[in-house]
mmCIF file of C-alpha atoms in Angstrom:
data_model
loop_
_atom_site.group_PDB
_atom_site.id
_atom_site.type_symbol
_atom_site.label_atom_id
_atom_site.label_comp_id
_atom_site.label_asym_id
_atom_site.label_seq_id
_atom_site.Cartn_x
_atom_site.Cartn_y
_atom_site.Cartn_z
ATOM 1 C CA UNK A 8 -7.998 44.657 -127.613
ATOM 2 C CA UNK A 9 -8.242 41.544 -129.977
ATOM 3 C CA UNK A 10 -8.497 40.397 -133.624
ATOM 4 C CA UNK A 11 -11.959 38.844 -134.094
ATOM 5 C CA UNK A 12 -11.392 37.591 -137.513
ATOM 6 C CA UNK A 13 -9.086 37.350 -140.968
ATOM 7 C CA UNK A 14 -11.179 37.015 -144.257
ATOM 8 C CA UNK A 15 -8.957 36.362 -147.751
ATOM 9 C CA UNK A 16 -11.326 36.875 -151.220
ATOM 10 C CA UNK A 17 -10.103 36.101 -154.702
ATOM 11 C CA UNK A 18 -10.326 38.130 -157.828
ATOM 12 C CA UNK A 19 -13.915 37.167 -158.408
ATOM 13 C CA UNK A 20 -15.091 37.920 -154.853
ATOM 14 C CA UNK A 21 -15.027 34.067 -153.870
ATOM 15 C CA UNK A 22 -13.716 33.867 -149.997
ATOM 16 C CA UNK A 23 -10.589 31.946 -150.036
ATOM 17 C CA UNK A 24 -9.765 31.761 -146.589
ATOM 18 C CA UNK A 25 -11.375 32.103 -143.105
ATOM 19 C CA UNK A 26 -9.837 32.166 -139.309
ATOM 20 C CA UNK A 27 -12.010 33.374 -136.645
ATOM 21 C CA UNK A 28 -9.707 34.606 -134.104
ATOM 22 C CA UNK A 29 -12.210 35.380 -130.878
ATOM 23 C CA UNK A 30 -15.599 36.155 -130.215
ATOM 24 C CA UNK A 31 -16.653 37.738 -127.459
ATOM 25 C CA UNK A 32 -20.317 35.934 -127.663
ATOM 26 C CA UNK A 33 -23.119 37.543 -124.955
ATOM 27 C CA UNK A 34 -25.035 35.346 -124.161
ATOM 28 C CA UNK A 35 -28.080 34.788 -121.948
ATOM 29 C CA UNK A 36 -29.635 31.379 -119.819
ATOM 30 C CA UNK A 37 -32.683 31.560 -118.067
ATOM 31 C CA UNK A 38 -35.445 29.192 -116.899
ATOM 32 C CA UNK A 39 -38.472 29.293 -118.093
ATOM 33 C CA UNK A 40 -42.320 28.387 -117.348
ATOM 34 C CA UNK A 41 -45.117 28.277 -119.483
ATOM 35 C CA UNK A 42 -46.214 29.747 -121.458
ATOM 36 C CA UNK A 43 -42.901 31.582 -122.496
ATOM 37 C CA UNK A 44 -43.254 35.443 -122.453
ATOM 38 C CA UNK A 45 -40.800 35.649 -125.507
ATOM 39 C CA UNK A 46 -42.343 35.629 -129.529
ATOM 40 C CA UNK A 47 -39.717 33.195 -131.116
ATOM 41 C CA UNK A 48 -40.165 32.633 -134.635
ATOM 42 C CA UNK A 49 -38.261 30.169 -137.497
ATOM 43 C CA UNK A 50 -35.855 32.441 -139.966
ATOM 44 C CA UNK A 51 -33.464 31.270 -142.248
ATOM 45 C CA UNK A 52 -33.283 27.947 -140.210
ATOM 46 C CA UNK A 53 -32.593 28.695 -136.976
ATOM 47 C CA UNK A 54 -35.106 30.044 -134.009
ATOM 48 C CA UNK A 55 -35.066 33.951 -133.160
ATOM 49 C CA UNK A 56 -36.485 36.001 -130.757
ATOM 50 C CA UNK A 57 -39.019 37.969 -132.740
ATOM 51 C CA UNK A 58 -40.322 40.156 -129.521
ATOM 52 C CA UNK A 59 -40.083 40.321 -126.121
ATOM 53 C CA UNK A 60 -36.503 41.836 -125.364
ATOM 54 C CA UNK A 61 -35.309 41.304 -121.464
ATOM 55 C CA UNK A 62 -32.439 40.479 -119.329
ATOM 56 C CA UNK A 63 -30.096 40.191 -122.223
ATOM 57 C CA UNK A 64 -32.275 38.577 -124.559
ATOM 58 C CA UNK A 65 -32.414 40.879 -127.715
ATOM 59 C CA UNK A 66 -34.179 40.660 -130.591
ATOM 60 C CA UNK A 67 -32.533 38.563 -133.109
ATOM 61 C CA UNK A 68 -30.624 35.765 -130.603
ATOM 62 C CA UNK A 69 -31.172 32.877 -131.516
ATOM 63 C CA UNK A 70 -31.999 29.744 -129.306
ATOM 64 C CA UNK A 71 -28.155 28.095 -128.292
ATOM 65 C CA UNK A 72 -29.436 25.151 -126.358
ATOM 66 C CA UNK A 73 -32.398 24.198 -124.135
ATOM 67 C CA UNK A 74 -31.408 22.313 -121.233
ATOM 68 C CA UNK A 75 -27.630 22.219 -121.444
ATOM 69 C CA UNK A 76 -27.975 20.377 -124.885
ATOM 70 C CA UNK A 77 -26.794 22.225 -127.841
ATOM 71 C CA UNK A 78 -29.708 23.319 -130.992
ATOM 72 C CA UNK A 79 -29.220 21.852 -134.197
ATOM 73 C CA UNK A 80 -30.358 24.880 -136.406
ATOM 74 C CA UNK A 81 -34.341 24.652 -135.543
ATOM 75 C CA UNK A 82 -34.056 21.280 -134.168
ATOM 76 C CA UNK A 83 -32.743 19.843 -130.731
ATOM 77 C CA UNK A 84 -30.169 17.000 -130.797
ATOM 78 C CA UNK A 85 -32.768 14.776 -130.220
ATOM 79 C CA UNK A 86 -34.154 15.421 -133.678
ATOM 80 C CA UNK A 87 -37.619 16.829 -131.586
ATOM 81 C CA UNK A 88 -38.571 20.552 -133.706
ATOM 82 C CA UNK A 89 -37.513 23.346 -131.076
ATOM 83 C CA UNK A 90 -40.743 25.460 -131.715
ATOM 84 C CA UNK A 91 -42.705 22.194 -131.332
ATOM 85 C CA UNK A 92 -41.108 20.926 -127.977
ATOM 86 C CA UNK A 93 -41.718 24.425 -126.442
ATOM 87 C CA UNK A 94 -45.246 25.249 -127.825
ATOM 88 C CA UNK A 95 -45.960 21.897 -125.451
ATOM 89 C CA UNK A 96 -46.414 22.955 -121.407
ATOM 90 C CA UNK A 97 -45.494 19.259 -120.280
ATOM 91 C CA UNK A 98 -41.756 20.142 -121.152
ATOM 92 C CA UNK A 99 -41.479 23.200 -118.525
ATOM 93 C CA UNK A 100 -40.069 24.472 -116.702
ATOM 94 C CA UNK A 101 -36.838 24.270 -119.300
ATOM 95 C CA UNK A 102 -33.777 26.123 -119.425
ATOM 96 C CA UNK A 103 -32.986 28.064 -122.367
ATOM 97 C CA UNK A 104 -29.876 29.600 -123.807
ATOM 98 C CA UNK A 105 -30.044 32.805 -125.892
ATOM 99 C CA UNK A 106 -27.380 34.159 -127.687
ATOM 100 C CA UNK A 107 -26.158 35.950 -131.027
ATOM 101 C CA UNK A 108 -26.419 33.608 -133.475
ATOM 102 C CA UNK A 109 -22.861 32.359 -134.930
ATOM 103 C CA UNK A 110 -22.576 32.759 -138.761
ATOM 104 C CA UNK A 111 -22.673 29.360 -141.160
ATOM 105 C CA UNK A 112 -19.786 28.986 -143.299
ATOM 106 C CA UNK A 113 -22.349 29.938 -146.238
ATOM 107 C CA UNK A 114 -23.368 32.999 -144.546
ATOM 108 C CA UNK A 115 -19.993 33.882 -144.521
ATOM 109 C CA UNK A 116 -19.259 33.375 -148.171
ATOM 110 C CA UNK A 117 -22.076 35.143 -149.232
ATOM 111 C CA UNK A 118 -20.588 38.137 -146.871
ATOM 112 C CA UNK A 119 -17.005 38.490 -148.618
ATOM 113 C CA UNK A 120 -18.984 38.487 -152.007
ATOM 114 C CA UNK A 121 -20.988 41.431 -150.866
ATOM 115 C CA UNK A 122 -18.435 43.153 -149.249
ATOM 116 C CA UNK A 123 -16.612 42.801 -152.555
ATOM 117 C CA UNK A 124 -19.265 44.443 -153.976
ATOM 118 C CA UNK A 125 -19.496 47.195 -151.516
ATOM 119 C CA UNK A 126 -15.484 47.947 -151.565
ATOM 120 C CA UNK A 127 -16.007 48.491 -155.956
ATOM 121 C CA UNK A 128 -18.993 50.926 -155.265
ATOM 122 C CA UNK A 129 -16.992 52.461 -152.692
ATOM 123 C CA UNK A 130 -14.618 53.430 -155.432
ATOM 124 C CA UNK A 131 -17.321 53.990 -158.003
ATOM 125 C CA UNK A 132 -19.136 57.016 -156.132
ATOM 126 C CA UNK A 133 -15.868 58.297 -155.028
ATOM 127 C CA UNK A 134 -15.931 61.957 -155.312
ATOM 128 C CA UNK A 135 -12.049 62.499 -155.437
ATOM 129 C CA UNK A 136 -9.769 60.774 -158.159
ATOM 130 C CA UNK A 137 -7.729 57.991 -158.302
ATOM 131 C CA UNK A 138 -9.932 56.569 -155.165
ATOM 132 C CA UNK A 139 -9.626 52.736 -154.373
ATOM 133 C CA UNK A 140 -11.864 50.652 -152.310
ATOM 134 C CA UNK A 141 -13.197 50.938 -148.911
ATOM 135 C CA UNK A 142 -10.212 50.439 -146.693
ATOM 136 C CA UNK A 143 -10.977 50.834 -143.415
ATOM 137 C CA UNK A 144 -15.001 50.600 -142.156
ATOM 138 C CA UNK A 145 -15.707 51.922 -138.806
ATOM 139 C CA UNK A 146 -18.818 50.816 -136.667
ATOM 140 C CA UNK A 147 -19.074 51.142 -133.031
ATOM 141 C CA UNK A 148 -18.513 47.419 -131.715
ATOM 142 C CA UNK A 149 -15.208 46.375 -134.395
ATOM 143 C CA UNK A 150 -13.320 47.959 -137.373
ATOM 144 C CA UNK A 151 -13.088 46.414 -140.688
ATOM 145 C CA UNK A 152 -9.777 46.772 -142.607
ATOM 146 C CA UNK A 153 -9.171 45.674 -146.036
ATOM 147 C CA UNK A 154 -5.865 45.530 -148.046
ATOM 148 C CA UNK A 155 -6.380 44.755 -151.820
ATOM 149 C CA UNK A 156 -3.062 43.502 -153.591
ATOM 150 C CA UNK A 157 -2.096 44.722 -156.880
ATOM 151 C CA UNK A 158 -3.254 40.592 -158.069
ATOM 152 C CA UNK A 159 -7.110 41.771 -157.000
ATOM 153 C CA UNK A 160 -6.774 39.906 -153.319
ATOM 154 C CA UNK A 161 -8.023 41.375 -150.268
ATOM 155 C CA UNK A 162 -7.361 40.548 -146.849
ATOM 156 C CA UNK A 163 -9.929 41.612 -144.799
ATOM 157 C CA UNK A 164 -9.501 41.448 -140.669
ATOM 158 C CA UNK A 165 -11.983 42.688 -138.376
ATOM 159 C CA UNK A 166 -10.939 43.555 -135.086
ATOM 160 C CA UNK A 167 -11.364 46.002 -131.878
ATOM 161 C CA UNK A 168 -11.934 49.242 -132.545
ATOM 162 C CA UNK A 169 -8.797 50.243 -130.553
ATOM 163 C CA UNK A 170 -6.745 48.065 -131.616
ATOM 164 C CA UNK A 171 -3.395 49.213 -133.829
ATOM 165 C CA UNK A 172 -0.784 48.151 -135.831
ATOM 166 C CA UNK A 173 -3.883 46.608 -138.381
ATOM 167 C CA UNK A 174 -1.965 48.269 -141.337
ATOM 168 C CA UNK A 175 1.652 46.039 -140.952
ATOM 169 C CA UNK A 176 -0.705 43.019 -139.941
ATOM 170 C CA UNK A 177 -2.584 43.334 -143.028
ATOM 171 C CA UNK A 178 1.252 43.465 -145.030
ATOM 172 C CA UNK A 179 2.200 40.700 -143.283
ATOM 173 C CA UNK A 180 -0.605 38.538 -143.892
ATOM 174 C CA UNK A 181 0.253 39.080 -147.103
ATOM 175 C CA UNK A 182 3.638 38.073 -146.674
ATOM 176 C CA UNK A 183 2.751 34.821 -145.254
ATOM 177 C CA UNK A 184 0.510 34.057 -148.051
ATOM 178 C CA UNK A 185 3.305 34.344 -150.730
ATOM 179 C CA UNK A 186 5.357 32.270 -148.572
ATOM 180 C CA UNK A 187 3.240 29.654 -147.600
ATOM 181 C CA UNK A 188 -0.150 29.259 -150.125
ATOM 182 C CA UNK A 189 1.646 30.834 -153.371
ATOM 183 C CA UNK A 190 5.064 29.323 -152.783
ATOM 184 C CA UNK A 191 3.100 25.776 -152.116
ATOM 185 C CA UNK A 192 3.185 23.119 -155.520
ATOM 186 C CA UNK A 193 -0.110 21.988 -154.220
ATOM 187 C CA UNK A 194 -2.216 25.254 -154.177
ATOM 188 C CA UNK A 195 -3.787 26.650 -157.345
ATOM 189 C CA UNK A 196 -4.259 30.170 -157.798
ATOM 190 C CA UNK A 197 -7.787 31.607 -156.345
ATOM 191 C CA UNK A 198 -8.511 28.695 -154.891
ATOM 192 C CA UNK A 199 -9.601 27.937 -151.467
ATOM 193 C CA UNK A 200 -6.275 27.526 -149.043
ATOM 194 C CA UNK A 201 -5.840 24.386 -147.156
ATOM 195 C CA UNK A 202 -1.963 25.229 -146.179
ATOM 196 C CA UNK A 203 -1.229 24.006 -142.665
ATOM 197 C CA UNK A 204 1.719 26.332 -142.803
ATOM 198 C CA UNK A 205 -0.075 29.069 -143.529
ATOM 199 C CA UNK A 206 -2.359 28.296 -141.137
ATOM 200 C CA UNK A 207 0.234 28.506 -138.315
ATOM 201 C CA UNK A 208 2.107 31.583 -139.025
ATOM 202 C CA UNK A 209 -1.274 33.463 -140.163
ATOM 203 C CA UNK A 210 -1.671 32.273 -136.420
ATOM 204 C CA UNK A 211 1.171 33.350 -134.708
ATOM 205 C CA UNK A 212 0.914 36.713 -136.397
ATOM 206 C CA UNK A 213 -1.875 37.284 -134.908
ATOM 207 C CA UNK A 214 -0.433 36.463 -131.720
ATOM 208 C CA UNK A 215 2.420 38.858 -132.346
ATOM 209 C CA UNK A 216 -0.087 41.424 -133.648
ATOM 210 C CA UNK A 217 -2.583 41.437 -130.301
ATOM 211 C CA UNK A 218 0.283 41.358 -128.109
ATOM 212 C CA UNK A 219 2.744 43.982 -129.833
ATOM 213 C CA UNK A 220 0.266 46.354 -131.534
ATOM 214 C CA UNK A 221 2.923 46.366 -133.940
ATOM 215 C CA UNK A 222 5.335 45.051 -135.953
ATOM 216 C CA UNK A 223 8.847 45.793 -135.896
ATOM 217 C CA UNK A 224 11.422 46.361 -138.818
ATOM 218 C CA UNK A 225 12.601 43.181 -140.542
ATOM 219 C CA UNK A 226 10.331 40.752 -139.056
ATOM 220 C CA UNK B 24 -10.792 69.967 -143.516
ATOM 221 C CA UNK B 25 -12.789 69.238 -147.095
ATOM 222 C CA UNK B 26 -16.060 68.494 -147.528
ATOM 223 C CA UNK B 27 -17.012 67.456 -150.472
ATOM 224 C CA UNK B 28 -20.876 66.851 -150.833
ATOM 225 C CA UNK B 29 -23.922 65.527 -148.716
ATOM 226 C CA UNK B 30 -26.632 62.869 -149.202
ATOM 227 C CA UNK B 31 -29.951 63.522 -147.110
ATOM 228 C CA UNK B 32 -32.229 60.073 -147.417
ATOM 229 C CA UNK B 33 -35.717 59.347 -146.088
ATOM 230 C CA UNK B 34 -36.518 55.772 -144.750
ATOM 231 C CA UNK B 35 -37.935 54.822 -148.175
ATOM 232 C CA UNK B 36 -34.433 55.923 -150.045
ATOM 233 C CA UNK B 37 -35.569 58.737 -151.443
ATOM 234 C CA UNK B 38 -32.891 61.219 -151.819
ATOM 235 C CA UNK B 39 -34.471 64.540 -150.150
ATOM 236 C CA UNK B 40 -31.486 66.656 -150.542
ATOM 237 C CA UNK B 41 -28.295 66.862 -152.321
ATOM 238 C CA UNK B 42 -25.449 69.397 -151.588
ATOM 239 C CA UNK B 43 -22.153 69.888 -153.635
ATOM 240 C CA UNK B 44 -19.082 71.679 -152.669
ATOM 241 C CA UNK B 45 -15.581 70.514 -153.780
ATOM 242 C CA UNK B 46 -16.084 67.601 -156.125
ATOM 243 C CA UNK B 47 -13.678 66.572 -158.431
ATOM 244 C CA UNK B 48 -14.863 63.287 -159.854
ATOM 245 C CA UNK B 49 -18.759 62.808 -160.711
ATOM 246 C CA UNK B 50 -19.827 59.120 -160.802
ATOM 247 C CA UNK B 51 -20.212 58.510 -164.642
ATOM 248 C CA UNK B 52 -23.853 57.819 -164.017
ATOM 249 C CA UNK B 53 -26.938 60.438 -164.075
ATOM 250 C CA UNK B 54 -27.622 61.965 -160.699
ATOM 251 C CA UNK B 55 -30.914 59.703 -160.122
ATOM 252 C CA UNK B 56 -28.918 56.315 -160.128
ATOM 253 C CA UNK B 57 -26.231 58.191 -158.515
ATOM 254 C CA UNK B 58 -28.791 58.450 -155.261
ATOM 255 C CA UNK B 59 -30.335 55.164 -155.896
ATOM 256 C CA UNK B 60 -27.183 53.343 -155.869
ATOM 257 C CA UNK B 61 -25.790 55.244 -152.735
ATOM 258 C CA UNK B 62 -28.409 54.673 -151.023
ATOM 259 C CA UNK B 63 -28.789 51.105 -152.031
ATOM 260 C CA UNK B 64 -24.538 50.679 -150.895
ATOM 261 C CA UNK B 65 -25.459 51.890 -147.475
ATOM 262 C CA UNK B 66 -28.375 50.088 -146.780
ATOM 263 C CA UNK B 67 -25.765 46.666 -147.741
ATOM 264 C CA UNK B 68 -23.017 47.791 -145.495
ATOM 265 C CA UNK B 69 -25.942 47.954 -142.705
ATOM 266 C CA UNK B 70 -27.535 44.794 -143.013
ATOM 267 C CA UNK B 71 -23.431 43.395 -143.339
ATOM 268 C CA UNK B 72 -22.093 45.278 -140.360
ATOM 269 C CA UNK B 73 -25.199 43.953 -138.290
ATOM 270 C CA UNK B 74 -24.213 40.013 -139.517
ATOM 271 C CA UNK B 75 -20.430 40.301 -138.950
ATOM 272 C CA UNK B 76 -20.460 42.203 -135.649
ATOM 273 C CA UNK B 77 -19.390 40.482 -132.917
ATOM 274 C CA UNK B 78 -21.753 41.508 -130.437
ATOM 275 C CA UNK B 79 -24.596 43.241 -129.913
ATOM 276 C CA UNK B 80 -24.285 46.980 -131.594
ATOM 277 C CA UNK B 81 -25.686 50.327 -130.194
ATOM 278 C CA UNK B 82 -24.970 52.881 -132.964
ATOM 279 C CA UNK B 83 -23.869 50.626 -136.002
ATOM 280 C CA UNK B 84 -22.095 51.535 -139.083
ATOM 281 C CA UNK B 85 -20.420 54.945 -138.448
ATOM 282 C CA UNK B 86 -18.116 55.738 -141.046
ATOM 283 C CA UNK B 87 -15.642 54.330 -143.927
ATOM 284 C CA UNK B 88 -12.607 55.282 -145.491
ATOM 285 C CA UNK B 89 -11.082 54.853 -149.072
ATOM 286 C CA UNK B 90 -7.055 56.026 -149.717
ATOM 287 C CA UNK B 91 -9.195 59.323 -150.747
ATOM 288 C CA UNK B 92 -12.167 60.395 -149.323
ATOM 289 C CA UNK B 93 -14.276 59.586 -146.148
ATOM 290 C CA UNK B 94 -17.845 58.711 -145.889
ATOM 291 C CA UNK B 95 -19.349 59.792 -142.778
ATOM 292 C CA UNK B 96 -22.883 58.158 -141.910
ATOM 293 C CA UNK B 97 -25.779 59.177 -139.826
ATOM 294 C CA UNK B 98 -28.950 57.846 -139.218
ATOM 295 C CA UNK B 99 -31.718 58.845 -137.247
ATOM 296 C CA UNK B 100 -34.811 56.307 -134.894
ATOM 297 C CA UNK B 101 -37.046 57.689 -138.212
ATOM 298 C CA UNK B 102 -35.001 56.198 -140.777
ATOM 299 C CA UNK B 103 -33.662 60.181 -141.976
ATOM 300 C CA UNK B 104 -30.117 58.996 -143.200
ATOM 301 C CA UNK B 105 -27.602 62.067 -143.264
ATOM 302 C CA UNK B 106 -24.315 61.094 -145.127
ATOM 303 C CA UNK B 107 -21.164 62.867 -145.864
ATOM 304 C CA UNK B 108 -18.215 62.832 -147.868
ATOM 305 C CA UNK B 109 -15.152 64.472 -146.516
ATOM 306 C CA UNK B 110 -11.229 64.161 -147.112
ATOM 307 C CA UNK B 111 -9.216 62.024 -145.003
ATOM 308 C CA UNK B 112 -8.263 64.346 -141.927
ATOM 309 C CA UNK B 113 -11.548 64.540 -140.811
ATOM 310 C CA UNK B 114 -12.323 62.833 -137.333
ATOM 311 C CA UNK B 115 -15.801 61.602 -135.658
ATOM 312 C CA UNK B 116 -18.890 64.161 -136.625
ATOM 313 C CA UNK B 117 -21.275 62.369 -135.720
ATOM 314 C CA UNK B 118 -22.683 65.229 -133.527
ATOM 315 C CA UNK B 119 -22.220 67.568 -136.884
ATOM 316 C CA UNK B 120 -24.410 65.011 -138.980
ATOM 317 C CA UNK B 121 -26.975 65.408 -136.254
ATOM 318 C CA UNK B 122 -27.051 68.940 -135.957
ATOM 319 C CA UNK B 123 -27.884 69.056 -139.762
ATOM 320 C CA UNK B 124 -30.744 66.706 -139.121
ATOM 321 C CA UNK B 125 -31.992 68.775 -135.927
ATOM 322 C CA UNK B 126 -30.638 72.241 -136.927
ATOM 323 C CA UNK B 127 -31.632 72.143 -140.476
ATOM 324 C CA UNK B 128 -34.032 69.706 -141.810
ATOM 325 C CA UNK B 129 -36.046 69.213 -138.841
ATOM 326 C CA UNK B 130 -37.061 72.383 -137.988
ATOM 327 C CA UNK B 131 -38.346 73.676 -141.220
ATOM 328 C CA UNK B 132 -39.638 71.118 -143.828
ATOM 329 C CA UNK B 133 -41.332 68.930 -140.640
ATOM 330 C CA UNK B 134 -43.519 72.518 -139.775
ATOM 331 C CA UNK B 135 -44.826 72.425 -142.808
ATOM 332 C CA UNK B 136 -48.077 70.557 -142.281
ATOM 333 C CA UNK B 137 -47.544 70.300 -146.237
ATOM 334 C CA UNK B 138 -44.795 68.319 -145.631
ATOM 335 C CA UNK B 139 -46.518 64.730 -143.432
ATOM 336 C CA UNK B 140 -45.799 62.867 -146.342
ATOM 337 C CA UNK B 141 -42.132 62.662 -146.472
ATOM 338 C CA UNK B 142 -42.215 60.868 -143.146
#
């Protein structure tokens, strides 16, 4: 039962604010010898696995680290081109780390704009009246909930699909930013938050939130 | 327990069949960018849910939920794409949305030898 993450997007659909909470990563290291029985292939700057699903290795994981050392995107931290260093058989037998690939802080903006997006058409093809947004998107590994504020804010968290009490967290994130960004001299309005105090209780809430499953009156 | 209308897609986003029961509000636009733009909203909210998850995922996107209506999602190894809109009080039918693939559509229009094309 856990909070993965807290999103916060602006009028416009700009993300505002980002906090990832936990993630449960799966990931995979095995030793190699050549040639390598996986198809790996360069997307969006980072090295998949294009074929050749096995052990934990799915299509899609990206390349973590070869030999303990940690990939730089589609280069090792060396500066050598991954591809490159294992197309050559002198560099076997190498150990490789697989895993699902962690999202860039501009993969993640362009993500809150969509789902902004997504939450308007939501409401657009909405065969009952007065409809808002999405709220609440189920899948089968998390649970997105949003809460949009009267001001055109959401607060999106994603967490466990068993996990409760999302609602009063969601009410009291928003309590905590009125405190702590709004409340602050030094924060402009829609603009990205760089509160340390609202860093800390968004923090502790969470705390409270994965612990309790709920909040209680008055706090 | 409402329902309120169904989608039926094909793997191209064609919109093969279209049911209405209780709907109160239509969309404002005409019925052929009304498909194109469902269609086009799940196939976002795939490709997002598949970035943001966590780990690995099985089934994917199942459902989502509005302070009004529900939109229950389907989709089968062929790419048919069986959605439904239902009021709030309506739990998991995910075995429902598959029984109207199987049940319905698969049967009849796939023995039609007529019919190859739409797959």
């Amino acid at each position: 039962m856990a909070i993965f993450s807290v999103y916060v997007v602006n009028k416009a659909g700009g993300l505002i604010y980002q906090l990832d909470n936990y993630a449960p990563r799966a990931e995979a290291e095995k030793t190699f010898s050549y040639p390598l029985d996986l198809l790996l292939k360069l997307h969006d700057e980072r090295v998949l696995v294009a074929f050749g699903q096995r052990d934990g290795i799915r299509v899609g994981h990206a390349v973590l680290s070869i030999n303990g050392v940690d990939v730089n995107g589609k280069y090792t931290a060396d500066g050598k081109e991954v591809l490159e260093y294992l197309g050559n058989a002198a560099n076997y037998p190498v150990s490789i780390r697989f895993g699902r690939p962690r999202l860039t802080s501009n993969e993640k903006l362009m993500l809150a704009s969509m789902f902004h997006s997504l939450f308007a058409i939501g409401s657009q093809l909405s065969p009952e009246l007065g409809s808002s947004g999405i709220e609440m998107l189920e899948t089968d590994t998390f649970k997105l909930h949003c809460f949009q504020t009267l001001t055109g804010i959401k607060f999106v968290v994603l967490a466990d699909p068993r996990q409760g009490g999302i609602d009063s967290l969601l009410r009291k994130i928003y309590e905590i930013y009125s405190d702590f960004a709004l409340k602050n001299p030094f924060y402009s309005l829609e603009m990205p938050i760089r509160c340390e105090l609202f860093d800390q209780n968004l923090k502790l809430a969470l705390e409270v939130a994965e612990k309790a499953g709920t909040f209680g009156p008055g706090s | 327990m409402t329902v309120h209308n169904l989608y039926l897609f094909d793997r191209d986003g064609v919109c093969l069949h279209y049911s209405e029961w209780h709907r109160k509000k239509q969309a404002g636009i005409p019925k052929e960018e009304e498909y194109k733009l469902m269609y086009g909203m799940l196939f976002s909210i795939r490709s997002f849910v598949s970035k943001m998850s966590p780990v690995d995922m099985k089934d994917g996107f199942l459902a989502f939920q509005t302070s009004r209506y529900k939109l229950h999602y389907y989709e089968t190894p062929t790419g048919v794409k069986v959605v439904m809109n239902t009021d709030l009080g309506v739990g998991p039918i995910r075995d429902v949305l598959h029984h109207i693939y199987s049940g319905s559509y698969h049967p009849y229009p796939a023995s039609y030898a007529c019919m190859w094309s739409w797959w």
